[in-house]
Coordinates of C-alpha atoms in Angstrom, one line a residue:
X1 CA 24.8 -6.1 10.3
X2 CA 26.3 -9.5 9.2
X3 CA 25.3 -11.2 5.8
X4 CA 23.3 -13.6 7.1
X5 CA 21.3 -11.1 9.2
X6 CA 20.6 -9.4 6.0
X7 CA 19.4 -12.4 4.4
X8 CA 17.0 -13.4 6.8
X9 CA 15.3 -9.6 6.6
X10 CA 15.2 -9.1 2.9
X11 CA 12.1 -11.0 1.8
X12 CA 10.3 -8.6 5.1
X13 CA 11.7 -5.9 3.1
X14 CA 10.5 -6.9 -0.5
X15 CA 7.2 -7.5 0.8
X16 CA 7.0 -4.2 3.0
X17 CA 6.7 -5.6 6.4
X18 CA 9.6 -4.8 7.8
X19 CA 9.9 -1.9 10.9
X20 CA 11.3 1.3 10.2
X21 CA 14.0 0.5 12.8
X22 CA 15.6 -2.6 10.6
X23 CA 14.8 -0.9 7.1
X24 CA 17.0 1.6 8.0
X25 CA 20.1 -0.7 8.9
X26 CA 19.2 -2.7 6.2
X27 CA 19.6 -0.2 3.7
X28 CA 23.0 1.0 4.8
X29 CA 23.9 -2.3 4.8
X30 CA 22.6 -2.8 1.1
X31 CA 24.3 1.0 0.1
X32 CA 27.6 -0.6 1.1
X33 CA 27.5 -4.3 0.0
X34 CA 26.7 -4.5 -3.7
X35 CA 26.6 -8.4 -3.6
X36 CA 23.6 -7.7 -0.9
X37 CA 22.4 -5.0 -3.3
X38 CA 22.0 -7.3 -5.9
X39 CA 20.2 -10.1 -4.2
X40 CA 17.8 -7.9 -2.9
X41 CA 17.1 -6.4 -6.5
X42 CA 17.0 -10.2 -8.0
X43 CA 14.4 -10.9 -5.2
X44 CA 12.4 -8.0 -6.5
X45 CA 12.5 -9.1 -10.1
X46 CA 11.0 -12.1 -8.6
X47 CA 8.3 -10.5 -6.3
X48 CA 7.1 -8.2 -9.6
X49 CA 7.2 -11.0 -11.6
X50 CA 4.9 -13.0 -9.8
X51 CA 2.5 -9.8 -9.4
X52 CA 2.5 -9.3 -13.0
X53 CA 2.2 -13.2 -14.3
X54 CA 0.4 -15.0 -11.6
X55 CA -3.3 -15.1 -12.2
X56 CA -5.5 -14.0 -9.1
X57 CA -9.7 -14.9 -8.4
X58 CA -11.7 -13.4 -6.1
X59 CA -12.9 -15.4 -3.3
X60 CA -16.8 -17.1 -3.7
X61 CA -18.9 -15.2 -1.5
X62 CA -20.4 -18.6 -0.5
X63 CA -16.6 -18.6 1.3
X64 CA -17.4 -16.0 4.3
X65 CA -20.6 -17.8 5.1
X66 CA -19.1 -20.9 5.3
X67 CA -16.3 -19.7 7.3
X68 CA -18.7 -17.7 10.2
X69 CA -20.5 -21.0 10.3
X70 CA -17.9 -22.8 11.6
X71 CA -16.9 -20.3 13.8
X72 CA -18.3 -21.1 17.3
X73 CA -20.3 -18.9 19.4
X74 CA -18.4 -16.5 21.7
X75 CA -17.0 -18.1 25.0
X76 CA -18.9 -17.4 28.0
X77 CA -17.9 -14.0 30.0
X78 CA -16.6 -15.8 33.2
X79 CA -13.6 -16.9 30.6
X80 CA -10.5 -15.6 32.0
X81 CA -8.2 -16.3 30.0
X82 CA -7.8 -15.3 26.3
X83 CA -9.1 -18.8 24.1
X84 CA -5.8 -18.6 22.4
X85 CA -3.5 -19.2 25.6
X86 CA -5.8 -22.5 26.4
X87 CA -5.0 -23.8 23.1
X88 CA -2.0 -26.5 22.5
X89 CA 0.2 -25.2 19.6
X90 CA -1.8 -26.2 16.6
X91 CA -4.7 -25.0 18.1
X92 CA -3.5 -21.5 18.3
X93 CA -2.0 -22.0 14.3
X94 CA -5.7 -23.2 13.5
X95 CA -6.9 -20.7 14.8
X96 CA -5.0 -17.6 13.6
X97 CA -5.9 -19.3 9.8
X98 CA -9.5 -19.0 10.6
X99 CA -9.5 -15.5 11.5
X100 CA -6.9 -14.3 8.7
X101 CA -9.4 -16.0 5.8
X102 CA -12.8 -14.7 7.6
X103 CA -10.8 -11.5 7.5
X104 CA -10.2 -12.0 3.7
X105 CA -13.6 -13.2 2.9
X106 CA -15.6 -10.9 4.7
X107 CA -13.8 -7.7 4.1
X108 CA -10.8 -7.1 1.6
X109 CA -12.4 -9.8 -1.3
X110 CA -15.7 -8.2 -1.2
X111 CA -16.5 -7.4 -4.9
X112 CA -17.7 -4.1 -6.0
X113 CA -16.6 -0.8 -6.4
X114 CA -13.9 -0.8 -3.6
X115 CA -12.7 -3.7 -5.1
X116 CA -12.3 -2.6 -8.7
X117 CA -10.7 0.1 -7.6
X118 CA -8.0 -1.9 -5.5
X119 CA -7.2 -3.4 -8.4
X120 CA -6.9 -1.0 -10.5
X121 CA -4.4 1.2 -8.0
X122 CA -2.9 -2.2 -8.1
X123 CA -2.4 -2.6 -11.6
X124 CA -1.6 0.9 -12.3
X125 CA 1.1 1.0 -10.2
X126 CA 3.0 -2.2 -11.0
X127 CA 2.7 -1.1 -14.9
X128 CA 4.3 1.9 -14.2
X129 CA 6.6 0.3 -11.7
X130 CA 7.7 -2.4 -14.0
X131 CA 7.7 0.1 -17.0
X132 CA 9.8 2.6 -15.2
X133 CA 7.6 5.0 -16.3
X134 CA 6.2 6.5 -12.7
X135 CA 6.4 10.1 -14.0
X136 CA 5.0 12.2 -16.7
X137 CA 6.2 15.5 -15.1
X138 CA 9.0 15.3 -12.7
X139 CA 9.4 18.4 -10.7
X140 CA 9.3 19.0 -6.3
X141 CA 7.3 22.3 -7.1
X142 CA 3.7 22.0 -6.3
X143 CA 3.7 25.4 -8.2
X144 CA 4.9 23.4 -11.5
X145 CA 2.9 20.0 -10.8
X146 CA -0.6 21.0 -9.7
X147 CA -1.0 23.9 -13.4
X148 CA 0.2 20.8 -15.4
X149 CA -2.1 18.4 -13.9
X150 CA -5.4 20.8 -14.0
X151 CA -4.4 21.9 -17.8
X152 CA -5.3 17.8 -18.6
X153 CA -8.1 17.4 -16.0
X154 CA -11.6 18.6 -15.4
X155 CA -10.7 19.0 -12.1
X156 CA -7.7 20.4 -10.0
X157 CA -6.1 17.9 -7.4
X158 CA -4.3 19.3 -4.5
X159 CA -0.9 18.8 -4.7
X160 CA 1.3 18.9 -1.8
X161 CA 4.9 19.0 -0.7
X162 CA 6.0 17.1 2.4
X163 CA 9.6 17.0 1.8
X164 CA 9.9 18.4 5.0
X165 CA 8.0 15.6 6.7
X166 CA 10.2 12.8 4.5
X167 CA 8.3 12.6 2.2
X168 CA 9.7 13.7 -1.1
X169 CA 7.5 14.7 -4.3
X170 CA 9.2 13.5 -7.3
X171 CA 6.7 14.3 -9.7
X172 CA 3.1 13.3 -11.0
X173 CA 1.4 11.5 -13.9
X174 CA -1.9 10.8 -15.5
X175 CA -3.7 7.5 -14.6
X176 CA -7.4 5.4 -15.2
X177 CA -9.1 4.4 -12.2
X178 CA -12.5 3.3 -11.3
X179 CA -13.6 4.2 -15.2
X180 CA -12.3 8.1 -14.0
X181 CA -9.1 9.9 -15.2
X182 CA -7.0 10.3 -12.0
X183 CA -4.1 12.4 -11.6
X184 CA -1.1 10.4 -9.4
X185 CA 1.1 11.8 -7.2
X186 CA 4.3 10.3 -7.2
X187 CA 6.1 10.6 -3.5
X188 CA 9.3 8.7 -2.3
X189 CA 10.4 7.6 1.5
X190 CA 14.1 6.7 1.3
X191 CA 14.1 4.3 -1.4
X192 CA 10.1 3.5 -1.2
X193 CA 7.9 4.7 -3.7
X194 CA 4.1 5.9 -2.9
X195 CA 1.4 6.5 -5.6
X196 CA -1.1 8.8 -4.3
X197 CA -3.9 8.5 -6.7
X198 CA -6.2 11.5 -6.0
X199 CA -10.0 12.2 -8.0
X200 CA -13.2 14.1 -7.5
X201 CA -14.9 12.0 -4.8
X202 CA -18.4 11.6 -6.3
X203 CA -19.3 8.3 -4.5
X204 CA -16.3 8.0 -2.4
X205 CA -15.7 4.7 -0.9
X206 CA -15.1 3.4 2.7
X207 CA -11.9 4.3 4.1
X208 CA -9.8 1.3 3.9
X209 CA -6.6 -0.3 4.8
X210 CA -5.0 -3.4 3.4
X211 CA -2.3 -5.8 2.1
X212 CA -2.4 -7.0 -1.3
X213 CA 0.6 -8.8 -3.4
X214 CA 3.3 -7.6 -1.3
X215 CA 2.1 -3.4 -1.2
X216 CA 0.1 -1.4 1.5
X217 CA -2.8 0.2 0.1
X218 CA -5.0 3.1 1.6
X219 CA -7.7 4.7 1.0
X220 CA -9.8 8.2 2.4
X221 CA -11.8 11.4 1.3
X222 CA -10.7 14.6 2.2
X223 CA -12.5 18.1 1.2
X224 CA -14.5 16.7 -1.9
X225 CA -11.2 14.5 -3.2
X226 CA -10.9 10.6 -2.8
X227 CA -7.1 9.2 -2.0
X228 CA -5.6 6.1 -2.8
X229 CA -2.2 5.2 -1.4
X230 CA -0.1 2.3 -2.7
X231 CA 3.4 1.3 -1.8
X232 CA 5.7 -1.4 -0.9
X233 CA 6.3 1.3 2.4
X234 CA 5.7 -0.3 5.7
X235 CA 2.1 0.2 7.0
X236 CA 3.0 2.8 9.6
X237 CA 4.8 4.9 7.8
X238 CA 2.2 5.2 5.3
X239 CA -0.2 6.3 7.9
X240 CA 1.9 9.1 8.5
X241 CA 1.1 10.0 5.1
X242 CA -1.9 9.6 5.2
X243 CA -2.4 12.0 8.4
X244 CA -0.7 14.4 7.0
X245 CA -2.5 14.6 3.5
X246 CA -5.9 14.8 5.3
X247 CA -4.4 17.8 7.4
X248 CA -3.4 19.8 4.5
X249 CA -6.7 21.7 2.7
X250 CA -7.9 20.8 -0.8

């Protein structure tokens, strides 16, 4: 991989949207070019910077109505052809901005309880990012992470290993979300790292699946417990993690 190649991928990386495929030469190629290695650290300064300075609003709710108003009623089934491929070039850009911000108003801005607890995770996770402080106990043995973590809870969160799978547990610490004390599992995928926050699923939310600020975050229940999953990781990869925590028992 050639300088310039590496260049043109890094801000993908930073932001998490780059394949598996290219993440993996890209990180050889930044493990044995330290001038690389430090622009791509300088361009996550940058990125946490602007996560932890710039201010961020909700969208109006008044936005998704206005937005399905304008949308226009579906074509008539005797279309053959998808609307996009009989629209010019701005036609299709116009059109791909619609659908992105009815996507956004009607589904990941929607206040309530999903929402405070996206940002939250959020929060929580570029504090302790930022802070370096992404561990309270730092141990790969279930056997030594789960006693610590039900010693300071009212509850006992499963904790699992999935080194095997590639996914590496480096530890856990202790964590407010949702107005609930939440223990986090802290997991790592080559140089990625995952927050798995984990808590009693009283009124669990939706499952979800989104983008916010540059990280992936997911969320499910599972035997009684809620997860949330936050990391710069690329989105398929943190589905893997995803099935594989809701195959393992509570």
């Amino acid at each position: 991989m050639t300088n310039e190649e590496a260049s043109a991928m890094m801000h993908a990386y930073v932001d998490g949207e780059l394949e598996p495929s290219k993440c993996v030469e890209l990180e050889a190629h930044l493990a044995a070019n330290p001038a690389a290695r430090a622009a791509c650290e300088r361009l996550r300064g940058m990125a946490a910077a602007i996560r932890e300075e710039a201010d961020y609003h909700l969208a109006p709710a008044s936005l998704a109505a206005g937005v399905l108003g304008a949308v226009p009623d579906a074509p008539a089934r005797t279309m053959k052809a998808p609307i996009w491929r009989l629209l010019p070039g701005t036609g299709v850009a116009m059109a791909a901005a619609a659908f992105l911000t009815w996507t956004i108003a009607t589904g990941y801005l929607k206040p309530g309880e999903s929402e405070r607890i996206t940002q939250d995770v959020l929060g929580s996770h570029v504090r302790a990012t930022l802070g370096q402080h992404l561990i309270d106990v730092a141990s790969s043995d279930q056997h030594t992470v789960k006693p610590w973590l039900s010693a300071r809870l009212s509850y006992s969160p499963p904790v699992i290993d999935l080194s095997a799978q590639g996914f590496e547990l480096l530890g856990a610490r202790l964590d407010y979300v949702g107005g609930q004390p939440a223990a986090v599992l802290v997991y790592q995928r080559r140089r990625h790292v995952i927050d798995a926050y984990v808590r009693p699923a009283r009124n669990p939310a939706a499952a979800l699946a989104l983008t916010r600020d540059g990280f992936n975050i997911q969320s499910f229940a599972h035997d009684g417990m809620e997860f949330w999953l936050i990391s710069d990781l690329n989105r398929n990869e943190l589905d893997d993690l995803v099935r594989l925590l809701e195959q393992h028992p509570s």
